[in-house]
mmCIF file of C-alpha atoms in Angstrom:
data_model
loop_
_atom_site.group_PDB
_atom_site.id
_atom_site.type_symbol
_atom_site.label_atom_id
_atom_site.label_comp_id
_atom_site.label_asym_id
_atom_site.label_seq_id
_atom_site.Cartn_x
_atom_site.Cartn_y
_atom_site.Cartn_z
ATOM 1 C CA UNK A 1 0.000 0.000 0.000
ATOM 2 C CA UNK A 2 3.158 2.111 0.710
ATOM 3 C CA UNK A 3 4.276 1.451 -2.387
ATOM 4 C CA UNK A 4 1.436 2.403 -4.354
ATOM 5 C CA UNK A 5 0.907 5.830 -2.073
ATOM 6 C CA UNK A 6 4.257 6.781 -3.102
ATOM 7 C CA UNK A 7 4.229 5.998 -7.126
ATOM 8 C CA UNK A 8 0.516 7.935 -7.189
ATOM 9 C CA UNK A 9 2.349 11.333 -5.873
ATOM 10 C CA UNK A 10 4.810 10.604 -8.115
ATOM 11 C CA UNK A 11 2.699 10.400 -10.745
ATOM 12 C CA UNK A 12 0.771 13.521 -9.528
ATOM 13 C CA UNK A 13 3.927 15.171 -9.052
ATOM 14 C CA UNK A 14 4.761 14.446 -13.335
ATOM 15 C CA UNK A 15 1.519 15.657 -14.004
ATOM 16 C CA UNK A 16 2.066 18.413 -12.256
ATOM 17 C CA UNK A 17 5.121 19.353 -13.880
ATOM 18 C CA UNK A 18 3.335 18.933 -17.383
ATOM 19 C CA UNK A 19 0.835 20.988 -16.475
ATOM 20 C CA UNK A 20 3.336 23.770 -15.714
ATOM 21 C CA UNK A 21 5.458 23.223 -18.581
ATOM 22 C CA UNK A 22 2.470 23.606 -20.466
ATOM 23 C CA UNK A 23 1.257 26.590 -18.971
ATOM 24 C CA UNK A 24 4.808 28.126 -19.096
ATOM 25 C CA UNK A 25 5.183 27.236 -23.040
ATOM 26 C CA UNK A 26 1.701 28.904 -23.735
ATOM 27 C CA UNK A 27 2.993 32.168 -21.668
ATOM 28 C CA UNK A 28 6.269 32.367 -23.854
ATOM 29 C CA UNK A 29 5.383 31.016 -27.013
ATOM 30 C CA UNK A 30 4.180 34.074 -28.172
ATOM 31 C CA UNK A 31 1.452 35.967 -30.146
ATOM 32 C CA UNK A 32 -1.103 33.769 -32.574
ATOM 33 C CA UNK A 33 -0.525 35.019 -36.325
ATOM 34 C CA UNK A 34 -2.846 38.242 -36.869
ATOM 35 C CA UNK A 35 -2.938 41.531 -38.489
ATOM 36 C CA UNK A 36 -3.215 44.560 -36.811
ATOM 37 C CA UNK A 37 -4.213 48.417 -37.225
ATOM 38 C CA UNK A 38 -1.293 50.824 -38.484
ATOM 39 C CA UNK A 39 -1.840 54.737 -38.983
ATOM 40 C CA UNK A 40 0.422 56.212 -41.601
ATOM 41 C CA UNK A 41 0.806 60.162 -41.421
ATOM 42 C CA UNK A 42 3.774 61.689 -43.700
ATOM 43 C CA UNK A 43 4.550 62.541 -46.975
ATOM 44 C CA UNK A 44 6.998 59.442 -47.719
ATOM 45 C CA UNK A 45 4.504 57.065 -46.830
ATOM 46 C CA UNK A 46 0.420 57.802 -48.008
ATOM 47 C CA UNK A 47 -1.860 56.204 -45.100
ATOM 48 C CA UNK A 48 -3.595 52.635 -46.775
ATOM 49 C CA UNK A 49 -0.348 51.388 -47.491
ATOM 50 C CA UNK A 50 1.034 49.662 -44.864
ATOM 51 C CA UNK A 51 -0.303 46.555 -42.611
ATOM 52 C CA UNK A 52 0.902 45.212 -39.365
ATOM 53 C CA UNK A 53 1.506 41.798 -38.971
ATOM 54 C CA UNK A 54 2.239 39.631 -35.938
ATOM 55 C CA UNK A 55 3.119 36.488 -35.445
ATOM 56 C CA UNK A 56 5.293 34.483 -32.423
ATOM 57 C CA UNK A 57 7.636 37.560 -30.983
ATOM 58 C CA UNK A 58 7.657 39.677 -33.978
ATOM 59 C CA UNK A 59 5.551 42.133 -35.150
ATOM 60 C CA UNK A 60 6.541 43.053 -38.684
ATOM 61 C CA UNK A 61 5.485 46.218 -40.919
ATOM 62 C CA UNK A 62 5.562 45.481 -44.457
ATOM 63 C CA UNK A 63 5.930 48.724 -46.547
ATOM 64 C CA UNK A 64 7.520 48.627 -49.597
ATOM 65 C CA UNK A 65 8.937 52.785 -50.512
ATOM 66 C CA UNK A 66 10.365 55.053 -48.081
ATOM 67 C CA UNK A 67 13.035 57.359 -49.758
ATOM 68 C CA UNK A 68 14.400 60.539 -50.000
ATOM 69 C CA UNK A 69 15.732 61.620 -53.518
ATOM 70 C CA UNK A 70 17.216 65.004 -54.312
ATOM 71 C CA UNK A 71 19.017 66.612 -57.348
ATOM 72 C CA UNK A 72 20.959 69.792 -56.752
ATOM 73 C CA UNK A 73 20.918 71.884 -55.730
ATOM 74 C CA UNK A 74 17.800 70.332 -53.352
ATOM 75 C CA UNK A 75 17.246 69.823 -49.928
ATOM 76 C CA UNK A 76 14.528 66.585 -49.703
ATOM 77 C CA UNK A 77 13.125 65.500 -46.466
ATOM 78 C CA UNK A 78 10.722 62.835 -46.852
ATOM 79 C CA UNK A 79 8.853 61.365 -43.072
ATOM 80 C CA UNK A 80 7.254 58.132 -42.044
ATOM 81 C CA UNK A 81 5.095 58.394 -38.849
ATOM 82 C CA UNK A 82 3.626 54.807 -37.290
ATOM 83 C CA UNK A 83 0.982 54.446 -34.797
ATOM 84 C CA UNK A 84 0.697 50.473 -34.378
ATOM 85 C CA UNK A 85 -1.842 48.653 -32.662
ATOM 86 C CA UNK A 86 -0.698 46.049 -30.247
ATOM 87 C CA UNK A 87 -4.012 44.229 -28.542
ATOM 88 C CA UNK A 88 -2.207 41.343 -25.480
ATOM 89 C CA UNK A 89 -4.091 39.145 -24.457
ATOM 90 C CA UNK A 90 -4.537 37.891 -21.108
ATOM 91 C CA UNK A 91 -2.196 35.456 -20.173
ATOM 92 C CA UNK A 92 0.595 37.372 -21.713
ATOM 93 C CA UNK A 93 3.472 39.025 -20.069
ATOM 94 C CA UNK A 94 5.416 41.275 -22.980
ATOM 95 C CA UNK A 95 8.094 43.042 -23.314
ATOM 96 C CA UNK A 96 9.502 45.340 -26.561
ATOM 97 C CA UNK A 97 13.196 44.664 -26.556
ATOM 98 C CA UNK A 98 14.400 45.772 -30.340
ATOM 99 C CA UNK A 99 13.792 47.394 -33.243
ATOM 100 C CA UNK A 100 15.062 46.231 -36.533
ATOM 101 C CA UNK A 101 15.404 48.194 -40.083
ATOM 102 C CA UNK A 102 17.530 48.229 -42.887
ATOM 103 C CA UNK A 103 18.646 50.369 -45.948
ATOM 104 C CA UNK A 104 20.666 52.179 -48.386
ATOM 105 C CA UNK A 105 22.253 55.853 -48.870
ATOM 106 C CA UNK A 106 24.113 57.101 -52.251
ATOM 107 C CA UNK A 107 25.734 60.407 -51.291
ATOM 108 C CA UNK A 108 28.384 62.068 -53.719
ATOM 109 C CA UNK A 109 30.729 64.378 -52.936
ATOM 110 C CA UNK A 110 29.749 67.564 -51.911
ATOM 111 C CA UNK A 111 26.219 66.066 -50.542
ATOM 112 C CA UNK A 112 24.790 64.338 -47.336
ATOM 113 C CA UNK A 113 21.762 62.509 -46.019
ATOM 114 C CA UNK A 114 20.370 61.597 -42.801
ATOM 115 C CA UNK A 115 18.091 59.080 -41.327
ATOM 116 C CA UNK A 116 16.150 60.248 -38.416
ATOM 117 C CA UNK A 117 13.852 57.586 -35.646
ATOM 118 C CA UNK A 118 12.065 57.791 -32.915
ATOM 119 C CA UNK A 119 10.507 55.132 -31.052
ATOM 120 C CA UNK A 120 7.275 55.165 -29.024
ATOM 121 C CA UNK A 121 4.711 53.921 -26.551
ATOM 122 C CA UNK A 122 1.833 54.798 -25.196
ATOM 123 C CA UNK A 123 2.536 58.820 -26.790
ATOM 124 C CA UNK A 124 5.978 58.853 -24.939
ATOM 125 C CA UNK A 125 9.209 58.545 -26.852
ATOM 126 C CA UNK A 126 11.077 55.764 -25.493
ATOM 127 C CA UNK A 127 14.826 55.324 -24.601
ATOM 128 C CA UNK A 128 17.025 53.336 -26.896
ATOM 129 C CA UNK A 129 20.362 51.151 -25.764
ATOM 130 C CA UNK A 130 21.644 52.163 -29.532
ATOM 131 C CA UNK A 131 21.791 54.989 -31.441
ATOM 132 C CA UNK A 132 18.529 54.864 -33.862
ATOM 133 C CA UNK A 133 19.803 57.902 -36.178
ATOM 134 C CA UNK A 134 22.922 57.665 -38.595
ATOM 135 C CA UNK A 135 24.635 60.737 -40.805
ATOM 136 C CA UNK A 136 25.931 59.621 -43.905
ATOM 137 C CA UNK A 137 28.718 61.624 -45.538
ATOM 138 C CA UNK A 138 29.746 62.305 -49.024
ATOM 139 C CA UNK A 139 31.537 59.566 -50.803
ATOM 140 C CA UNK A 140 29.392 57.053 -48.948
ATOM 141 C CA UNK A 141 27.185 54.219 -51.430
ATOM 142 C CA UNK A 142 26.260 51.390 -49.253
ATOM 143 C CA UNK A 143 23.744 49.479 -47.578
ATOM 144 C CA UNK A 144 23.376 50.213 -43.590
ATOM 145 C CA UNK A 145 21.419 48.487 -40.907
ATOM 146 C CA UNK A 146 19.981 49.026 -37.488
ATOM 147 C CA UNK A 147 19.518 46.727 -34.654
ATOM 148 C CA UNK A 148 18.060 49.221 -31.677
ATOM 149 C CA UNK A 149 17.316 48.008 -28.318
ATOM 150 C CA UNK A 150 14.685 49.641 -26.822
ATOM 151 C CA UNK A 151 14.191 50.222 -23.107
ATOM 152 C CA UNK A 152 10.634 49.622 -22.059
ATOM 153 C CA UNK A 153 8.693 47.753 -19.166
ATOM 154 C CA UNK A 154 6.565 44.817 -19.635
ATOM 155 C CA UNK A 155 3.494 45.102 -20.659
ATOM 156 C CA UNK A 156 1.431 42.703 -18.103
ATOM 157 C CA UNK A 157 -1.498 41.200 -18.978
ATOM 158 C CA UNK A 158 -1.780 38.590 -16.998
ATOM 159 C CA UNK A 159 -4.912 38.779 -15.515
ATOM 160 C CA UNK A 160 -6.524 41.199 -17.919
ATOM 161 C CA UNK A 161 -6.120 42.093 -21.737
ATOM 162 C CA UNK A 162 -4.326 45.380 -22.616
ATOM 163 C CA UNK A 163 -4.331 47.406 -25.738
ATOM 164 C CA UNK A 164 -1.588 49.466 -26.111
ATOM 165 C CA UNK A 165 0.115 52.038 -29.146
ATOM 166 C CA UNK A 166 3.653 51.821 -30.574
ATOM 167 C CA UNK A 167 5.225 54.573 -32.665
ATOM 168 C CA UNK A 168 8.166 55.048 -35.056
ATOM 169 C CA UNK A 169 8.428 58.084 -36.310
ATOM 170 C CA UNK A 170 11.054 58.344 -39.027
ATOM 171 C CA UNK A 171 12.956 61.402 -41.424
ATOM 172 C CA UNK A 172 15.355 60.811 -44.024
ATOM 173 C CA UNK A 173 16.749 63.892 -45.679
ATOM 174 C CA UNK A 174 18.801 63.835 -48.958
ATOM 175 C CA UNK A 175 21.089 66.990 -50.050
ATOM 176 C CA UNK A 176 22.511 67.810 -53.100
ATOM 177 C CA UNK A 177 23.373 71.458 -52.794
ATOM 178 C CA UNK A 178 27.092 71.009 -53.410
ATOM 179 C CA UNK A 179 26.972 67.994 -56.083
ATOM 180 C CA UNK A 180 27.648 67.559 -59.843
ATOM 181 C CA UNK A 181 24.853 68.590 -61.860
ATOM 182 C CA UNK A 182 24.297 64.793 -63.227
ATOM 183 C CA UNK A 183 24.291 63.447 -59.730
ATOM 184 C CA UNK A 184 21.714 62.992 -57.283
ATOM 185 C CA UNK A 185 21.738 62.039 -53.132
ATOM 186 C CA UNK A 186 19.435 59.313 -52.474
ATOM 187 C CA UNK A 187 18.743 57.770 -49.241
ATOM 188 C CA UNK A 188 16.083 54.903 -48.311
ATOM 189 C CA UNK A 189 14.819 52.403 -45.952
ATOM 190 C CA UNK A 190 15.133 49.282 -47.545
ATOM 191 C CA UNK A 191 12.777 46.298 -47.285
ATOM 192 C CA UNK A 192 13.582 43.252 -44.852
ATOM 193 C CA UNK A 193 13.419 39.726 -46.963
ATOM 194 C CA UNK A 194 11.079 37.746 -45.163
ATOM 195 C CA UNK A 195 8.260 35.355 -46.150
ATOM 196 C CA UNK A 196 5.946 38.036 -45.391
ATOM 197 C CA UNK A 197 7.169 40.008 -48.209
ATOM 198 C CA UNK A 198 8.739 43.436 -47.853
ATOM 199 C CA UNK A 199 8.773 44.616 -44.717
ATOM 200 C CA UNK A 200 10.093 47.909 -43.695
ATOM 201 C CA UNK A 201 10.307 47.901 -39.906
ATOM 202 C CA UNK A 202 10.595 44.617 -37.423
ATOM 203 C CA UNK A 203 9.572 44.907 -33.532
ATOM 204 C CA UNK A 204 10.910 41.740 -31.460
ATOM 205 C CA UNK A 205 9.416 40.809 -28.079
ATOM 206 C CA UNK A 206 10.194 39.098 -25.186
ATOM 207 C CA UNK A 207 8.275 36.807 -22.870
ATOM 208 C CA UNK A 208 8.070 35.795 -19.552
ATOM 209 C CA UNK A 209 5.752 33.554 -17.336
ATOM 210 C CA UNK A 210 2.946 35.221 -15.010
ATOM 211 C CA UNK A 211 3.389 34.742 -11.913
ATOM 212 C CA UNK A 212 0.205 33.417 -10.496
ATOM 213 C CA UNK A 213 -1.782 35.685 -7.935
ATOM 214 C CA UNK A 214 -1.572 33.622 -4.732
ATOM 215 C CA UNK A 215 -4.925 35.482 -3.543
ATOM 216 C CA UNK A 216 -6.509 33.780 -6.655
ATOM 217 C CA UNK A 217 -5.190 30.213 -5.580
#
């Protein structure tokens, strides 16, 4: 009878352990695949023409033409504003940890461009671990890339769901005051490659396990 005591709480304690794994993977695996509302406001990039997409720890914003093209002897500032829906379910402890974009500047001599970003939540710019913004001088044709950790608290929705708004609000500016006549500054945020097609900006989140409310036991 001993015997038998002992190898039922060990099989309660197994199931018990399942049931926690299980309840742990749920918590961390991340956001079902969905869409989600983005606002557009700027002159590089025409509202309608962008869509949110999430899917596991990623939300990705495919947008396919952000540039800033000048000929001399222009000055060309083209912006990209981003108000991004982000609905948690309960369950869900999250936390924004980078921002990812990519692209490419052409800038002859006697011209310059500059790429501009802010990053925020809830209408409050927040703080970056990396510098978001780059100057590109003349002489430089290459493609550039930005990997920006963010500083942000969780967003806990544990016990209740939680709708929330992220920003980026980017500038590039092209100028071509002091270049040849045939030449032009260009600067542009490329397109990520991903199976989602081209996406311009990538938001990567963390996850962590709620901690149960021991008043709710």
């Amino acid at each position: 009878m001993k015997i038998l005591s002992v190898f039922i709480s060990s099989l309660t304690l197994v199931s018990l352990n399942v049931v926690g794994l299980s309840q742990v993977q749920a918590q961390t695996q991340g956001f079902e695949f969905q869409t989600v509302p983005v606002t557009l406001l700027g002159n590089g990039c025409p509202d309608g023409t962008a869509e949110g997409i999430l899917n596991g720890d990623t939300l990705s914003v495919t947008f396919s033409a952000f540039e800033a093209l000048a000929s001399p002897p222009k000055v060309v500032s083209e912006s990209c504003n981003l108000r991004i829906g982000l609905n948690v379910p309960s369950g869900l402890n999250v936390q924004p940890i980078n921002v990812n974009y990519m692209g490419f500047a052409d800038v002859p001599q006697g011209g310059s461009a500059d790429l501009k970003v802010r990053i925020f939540f809830q209408g409050q710019q927040v703080p970056t671990n990396d510098d978001p913004n780059a100057t590109f001088a003349p002489g430089f044709s290459d493609v550039w890339s930005k990997d920006i950790g963010i500083t942000l608290g969780t967003i806990n929705a544990c016990d209740n769901p939680v709708s929330s708004i992220l920003g980026i609000n980017s500038t590039l500016t092209a100028r071509a005051r002091g270049i040849s006549a045939n030449q032009e500054t260009q600067i542009r945020i490329d397109t990520i490659d991903t199976t989602l097609g081209p996406v311009l900006f990538q938001i990567k989140f963390a996850f962590t396990p709620c901690v149960p409310n021991p008043n709710q036991v």
